[in-house]
Amino acid sequence: MAKRGARRSAADPNRTCPCGSGRPDDDCCGPLHRGESTAATAEALMRSRFSAFAVGDADYLLRSWHSSTRPARLRLDPGLHWTRLEILGTDRGGLFDAEGTVEFRAHYREAGSPGTLEERSRFVREDGRWVYLDALPD
């Protein structure tokens, strides 16, 4: 697998955000990816991380990962294309919480075949901002 950094295109600033919000990327996850703002909730961080996988932004994924569980580097699979995100549920993770859980289903295509990944992700605040901690066991 080859390491990929951001491959976000500036050609269409009104492109719909990959997170599924229906909003233009520049008004949704784009500012988070560029470091212009931080996620207000655990769900917003989850959506921005899915979008980062979808656009190949490994740097953002590492920045939004808790320091105790973050890998030294991240190699994204160029043959895996993330296509759609479904949020199945949340537990805490709001504006005044210190931790939260987001359950989701992420759809992808690999070698022309569809697939899904379901996970319950745990998020916490580190230095005042939401970060991904880990996946909870089934």
PDB file of C-alpha atoms in Angstrom:
ATOM      1  CA  MET A   1       0.000   0.000   0.000  1.00  0.00           C
ATOM      2  CA  ALA A   2       1.307   3.407  -0.912  1.00  0.00           C
ATOM      3  CA  LYS A   3       1.071   6.279   1.524  1.00  0.00           C
ATOM      4  CA  ARG A   4      -1.246   9.006   0.343  1.00  0.00           C
ATOM      5  CA  GLY A   5      -1.526  12.511   1.644  1.00  0.00           C
ATOM      6  CA  ALA A   6      -4.330  14.917   0.904  1.00  0.00           C
ATOM      7  CA  ARG A   7      -5.639  14.643  -2.627  1.00  0.00           C
ATOM      8  CA  ARG A   8      -8.434  17.126  -2.172  1.00  0.00           C
ATOM      9  CA  SER A   9      -9.107  19.125  -5.306  1.00  0.00           C
ATOM     10  CA  ALA A  10      -9.654  22.862  -5.149  1.00  0.00           C
ATOM     11  CA  ALA A  11     -11.320  22.752  -8.572  1.00  0.00           C
ATOM     12  CA  ASP A  12     -14.867  22.606  -7.201  1.00  0.00           C
ATOM     13  CA  PRO A  13     -15.317  24.421  -3.867  1.00  0.00           C
ATOM     14  CA  ASN A  14     -19.063  23.613  -3.951  1.00  0.00           C
ATOM     15  CA  ARG A  15     -18.489  19.863  -4.206  1.00  0.00           C
ATOM     16  CA  THR A  16     -20.779  17.970  -1.831  1.00  0.00           C
ATOM     17  CA  CYS A  17     -18.959  16.798   1.286  1.00  0.00           C
ATOM     18  CA  PRO A  18     -18.262  13.031   1.344  1.00  0.00           C
ATOM     19  CA  CYS A  19     -19.582  12.787   4.938  1.00  0.00           C
ATOM     20  CA  GLY A  20     -23.182  12.680   3.725  1.00  0.00           C
ATOM     21  CA  SER A  21     -24.352  15.973   5.217  1.00  0.00           C
ATOM     22  CA  GLY A  22     -25.440  17.239   1.801  1.00  0.00           C
ATOM     23  CA  ARG A  23     -23.529  20.485   2.393  1.00  0.00           C
ATOM     24  CA  PRO A  24     -20.673  21.770   0.232  1.00  0.00           C
ATOM     25  CA  ASP A  25     -17.313  20.455   1.441  1.00  0.00           C
ATOM     26  CA  ASP A  26     -16.045  24.005   2.016  1.00  0.00           C
ATOM     27  CA  ASP A  27     -18.910  24.564   4.500  1.00  0.00           C
ATOM     28  CA  CYS A  28     -18.637  21.156   6.153  1.00  0.00           C
ATOM     29  CA  CYS A  29     -15.535  18.992   6.680  1.00  0.00           C
ATOM     30  CA  GLY A  30     -13.147  21.038   4.530  1.00  0.00           C
ATOM     31  CA  PRO A  31     -12.405  23.639   7.259  1.00  0.00           C
ATOM     32  CA  LEU A  32     -11.675  20.808   9.716  1.00  0.00           C
ATOM     33  CA  HIS A  33      -9.304  19.124   7.275  1.00  0.00           C
ATOM     34  CA  ARG A  34      -7.514  22.425   6.642  1.00  0.00           C
ATOM     35  CA  GLY A  35      -7.177  23.122  10.400  1.00  0.00           C
ATOM     36  CA  GLU A  36      -9.382  26.222  10.232  1.00  0.00           C
ATOM     37  CA  SER A  37     -11.807  24.844  12.832  1.00  0.00           C
ATOM     38  CA  THR A  38     -12.337  21.865  15.109  1.00  0.00           C
ATOM     39  CA  ALA A  39     -15.243  19.432  15.369  1.00  0.00           C
ATOM     40  CA  ALA A  40     -17.918  20.537  17.826  1.00  0.00           C
ATOM     41  CA  THR A  41     -19.128  16.991  18.546  1.00  0.00           C
ATOM     42  CA  ALA A  42     -17.889  13.414  18.352  1.00  0.00           C
ATOM     43  CA  GLU A  43     -20.256  12.790  15.438  1.00  0.00           C
ATOM     44  CA  ALA A  44     -18.852  15.782  13.551  1.00  0.00           C
ATOM     45  CA  LEU A  45     -15.354  14.391  14.068  1.00  0.00           C
ATOM     46  CA  MET A  46     -16.493  10.951  12.879  1.00  0.00           C
ATOM     47  CA  ARG A  47     -17.955  12.509   9.729  1.00  0.00           C
ATOM     48  CA  SER A  48     -14.781  14.493   9.094  1.00  0.00           C
ATOM     49  CA  ARG A  49     -12.637  11.384   9.540  1.00  0.00           C
ATOM     50  CA  PHE A  50     -14.786   9.436   7.061  1.00  0.00           C
ATOM     51  CA  SER A  51     -14.403  12.334   4.622  1.00  0.00           C
ATOM     52  CA  ALA A  52     -10.649  12.288   5.165  1.00  0.00           C
ATOM     53  CA  PHE A  53     -10.577   8.585   4.278  1.00  0.00           C
ATOM     54  CA  ALA A  54     -12.723   9.336   1.214  1.00  0.00           C
ATOM     55  CA  VAL A  55     -10.368  12.049  -0.059  1.00  0.00           C
ATOM     56  CA  GLY A  56      -7.137  10.386   1.070  1.00  0.00           C
ATOM     57  CA  ASP A  57      -6.153  12.926   3.736  1.00  0.00           C
ATOM     58  CA  ALA A  58      -3.890  10.786   5.953  1.00  0.00           C
ATOM     59  CA  ASP A  59      -2.423  13.867   7.655  1.00  0.00           C
ATOM     60  CA  TYR A  60      -5.834  14.896   9.009  1.00  0.00           C
ATOM     61  CA  LEU A  61      -6.548  11.349  10.169  1.00  0.00           C
ATOM     62  CA  LEU A  62      -3.329  11.344  12.187  1.00  0.00           C
ATOM     63  CA  ARG A  63      -4.003  14.827  13.614  1.00  0.00           C
ATOM     64  CA  SER A  64      -7.479  13.757  14.739  1.00  0.00           C
ATOM     65  CA  TRP A  65      -6.243  10.577  16.474  1.00  0.00           C
ATOM     66  CA  HIS A  66      -5.601  10.433  20.236  1.00  0.00           C
ATOM     67  CA  SER A  67      -1.898  10.609  21.087  1.00  0.00           C
ATOM     68  CA  SER A  68      -2.037   7.345  23.083  1.00  0.00           C
ATOM     69  CA  THR A  69      -3.415   5.244  20.198  1.00  0.00           C
ATOM     70  CA  ARG A  70      -2.213   7.143  17.110  1.00  0.00           C
ATOM     71  CA  PRO A  71       0.083   5.157  14.806  1.00  0.00           C
ATOM     72  CA  ALA A  72       3.433   6.666  13.845  1.00  0.00           C
ATOM     73  CA  ARG A  73       2.314   6.764  10.210  1.00  0.00           C
ATOM     74  CA  LEU A  74      -0.723   5.819   8.205  1.00  0.00           C
ATOM     75  CA  ARG A  75      -0.805   4.208   4.793  1.00  0.00           C
ATOM     76  CA  LEU A  76      -4.130   4.385   2.988  1.00  0.00           C
ATOM     77  CA  ASP A  77      -5.049   1.698   0.476  1.00  0.00           C
ATOM     78  CA  PRO A  78      -5.342   3.394  -2.945  1.00  0.00           C
ATOM     79  CA  GLY A  79      -7.642   0.597  -4.154  1.00  0.00           C
ATOM     80  CA  LEU A  80     -10.230   1.235  -1.426  1.00  0.00           C
ATOM     81  CA  HIS A  81     -12.779   3.936  -2.265  1.00  0.00           C
ATOM     82  CA  TRP A  82     -15.054   5.090   0.570  1.00  0.00           C
ATOM     83  CA  THR A  83     -18.450   5.976  -0.901  1.00  0.00           C
ATOM     84  CA  ARG A  84     -21.042   6.586   1.822  1.00  0.00           C
ATOM     85  CA  LEU A  85     -21.404   6.979   5.574  1.00  0.00           C
ATOM     86  CA  GLU A  86     -24.392   6.057   7.730  1.00  0.00           C
ATOM     87  CA  ILE A  87     -24.473   7.159  11.362  1.00  0.00           C
ATOM     88  CA  LEU A  88     -26.352   4.404  13.226  1.00  0.00           C
ATOM     89  CA  GLY A  89     -26.276   5.955  16.680  1.00  0.00           C
ATOM     90  CA  THR A  90     -24.431   8.129  19.151  1.00  0.00           C
ATOM     91  CA  ASP A  91     -23.954   8.063  22.907  1.00  0.00           C
ATOM     92  CA  ARG A  92     -22.855  11.340  24.468  1.00  0.00           C
ATOM     93  CA  GLY A  93     -20.171  13.180  22.486  1.00  0.00           C
ATOM     94  CA  GLY A  94     -21.960  16.512  22.605  1.00  0.00           C
ATOM     95  CA  LEU A  95     -20.793  20.052  23.206  1.00  0.00           C
ATOM     96  CA  PHE A  96     -20.419  19.588  26.981  1.00  0.00           C
ATOM     97  CA  ASP A  97     -19.219  15.973  27.062  1.00  0.00           C
ATOM     98  CA  ALA A  98     -15.671  14.716  27.516  1.00  0.00           C
ATOM     99  CA  GLU A  99     -16.232  11.423  25.711  1.00  0.00           C
ATOM    100  CA  GLY A 100     -18.674   9.847  23.317  1.00  0.00           C
ATOM    101  CA  THR A 101     -19.350   6.906  21.069  1.00  0.00           C
ATOM    102  CA  VAL A 102     -20.472   6.902  17.443  1.00  0.00           C
ATOM    103  CA  GLU A 103     -21.752   3.763  15.757  1.00  0.00           C
ATOM    104  CA  PHE A 104     -21.549   3.882  11.980  1.00  0.00           C
ATOM    105  CA  ARG A 105     -21.620   1.925   8.756  1.00  0.00           C
ATOM    106  CA  ALA A 106     -19.115   2.997   6.096  1.00  0.00           C
ATOM    107  CA  HIS A 107     -19.614   1.845   2.522  1.00  0.00           C
ATOM    108  CA  TYR A 108     -16.726   1.302   0.144  1.00  0.00           C
ATOM    109  CA  ARG A 109     -15.747  -0.228  -3.182  1.00  0.00           C
ATOM    110  CA  GLU A 110     -12.664  -2.359  -3.621  1.00  0.00           C
ATOM    111  CA  ALA A 111     -11.695  -3.945  -6.937  1.00  0.00           C
ATOM    112  CA  GLY A 112     -15.169  -3.063  -8.231  1.00  0.00           C
ATOM    113  CA  SER A 113     -16.984  -4.875  -5.417  1.00  0.00           C
ATOM    114  CA  PRO A 114     -19.022  -3.137  -2.710  1.00  0.00           C
ATOM    115  CA  GLY A 115     -18.393  -3.649   0.986  1.00  0.00           C
ATOM    116  CA  THR A 116     -19.226  -2.193   4.369  1.00  0.00           C
ATOM    117  CA  LEU A 117     -17.444  -1.597   7.633  1.00  0.00           C
ATOM    118  CA  GLU A 118     -19.454  -1.287  10.856  1.00  0.00           C
ATOM    119  CA  GLU A 119     -17.828   0.056  13.984  1.00  0.00           C
ATOM    120  CA  ARG A 120     -18.531   1.671  17.327  1.00  0.00           C
ATOM    121  CA  SER A 121     -15.823   4.301  17.657  1.00  0.00           C
ATOM    122  CA  ARG A 122     -14.842   5.928  20.920  1.00  0.00           C
ATOM    123  CA  PHE A 123     -13.958   9.627  20.967  1.00  0.00           C
ATOM    124  CA  VAL A 124     -12.538  11.757  23.776  1.00  0.00           C
ATOM    125  CA  ARG A 125     -11.357  15.299  24.205  1.00  0.00           C
ATOM    126  CA  GLU A 126      -7.624  15.881  24.178  1.00  0.00           C
ATOM    127  CA  ASP A 127      -6.359  19.408  24.730  1.00  0.00           C
ATOM    128  CA  GLY A 128      -9.958  20.596  24.445  1.00  0.00           C
ATOM    129  CA  ARG A 129     -10.706  19.084  21.030  1.00  0.00           C
ATOM    130  CA  TRP A 130     -12.405  15.876  19.942  1.00  0.00           C
ATOM    131  CA  VAL A 131     -10.113  13.045  18.815  1.00  0.00           C
ATOM    132  CA  TYR A 132     -10.620   9.409  17.835  1.00  0.00           C
ATOM    133  CA  LEU A 133      -9.495   7.027  20.591  1.00  0.00           C
ATOM    134  CA  ASP A 134     -10.325   3.517  19.393  1.00  0.00           C
ATOM    135  CA  ALA A 135     -12.944   1.053  18.208  1.00  0.00           C
ATOM    136  CA  LEU A 136     -15.016  -0.729  20.834  1.00  0.00           C
ATOM    137  CA  PRO A 137     -15.212  -4.520  20.603  1.00  0.00           C
ATOM    138  CA  ASP A 138     -18.448  -6.056  19.348  1.00  0.00           C
TER     139      ASP A 138
END
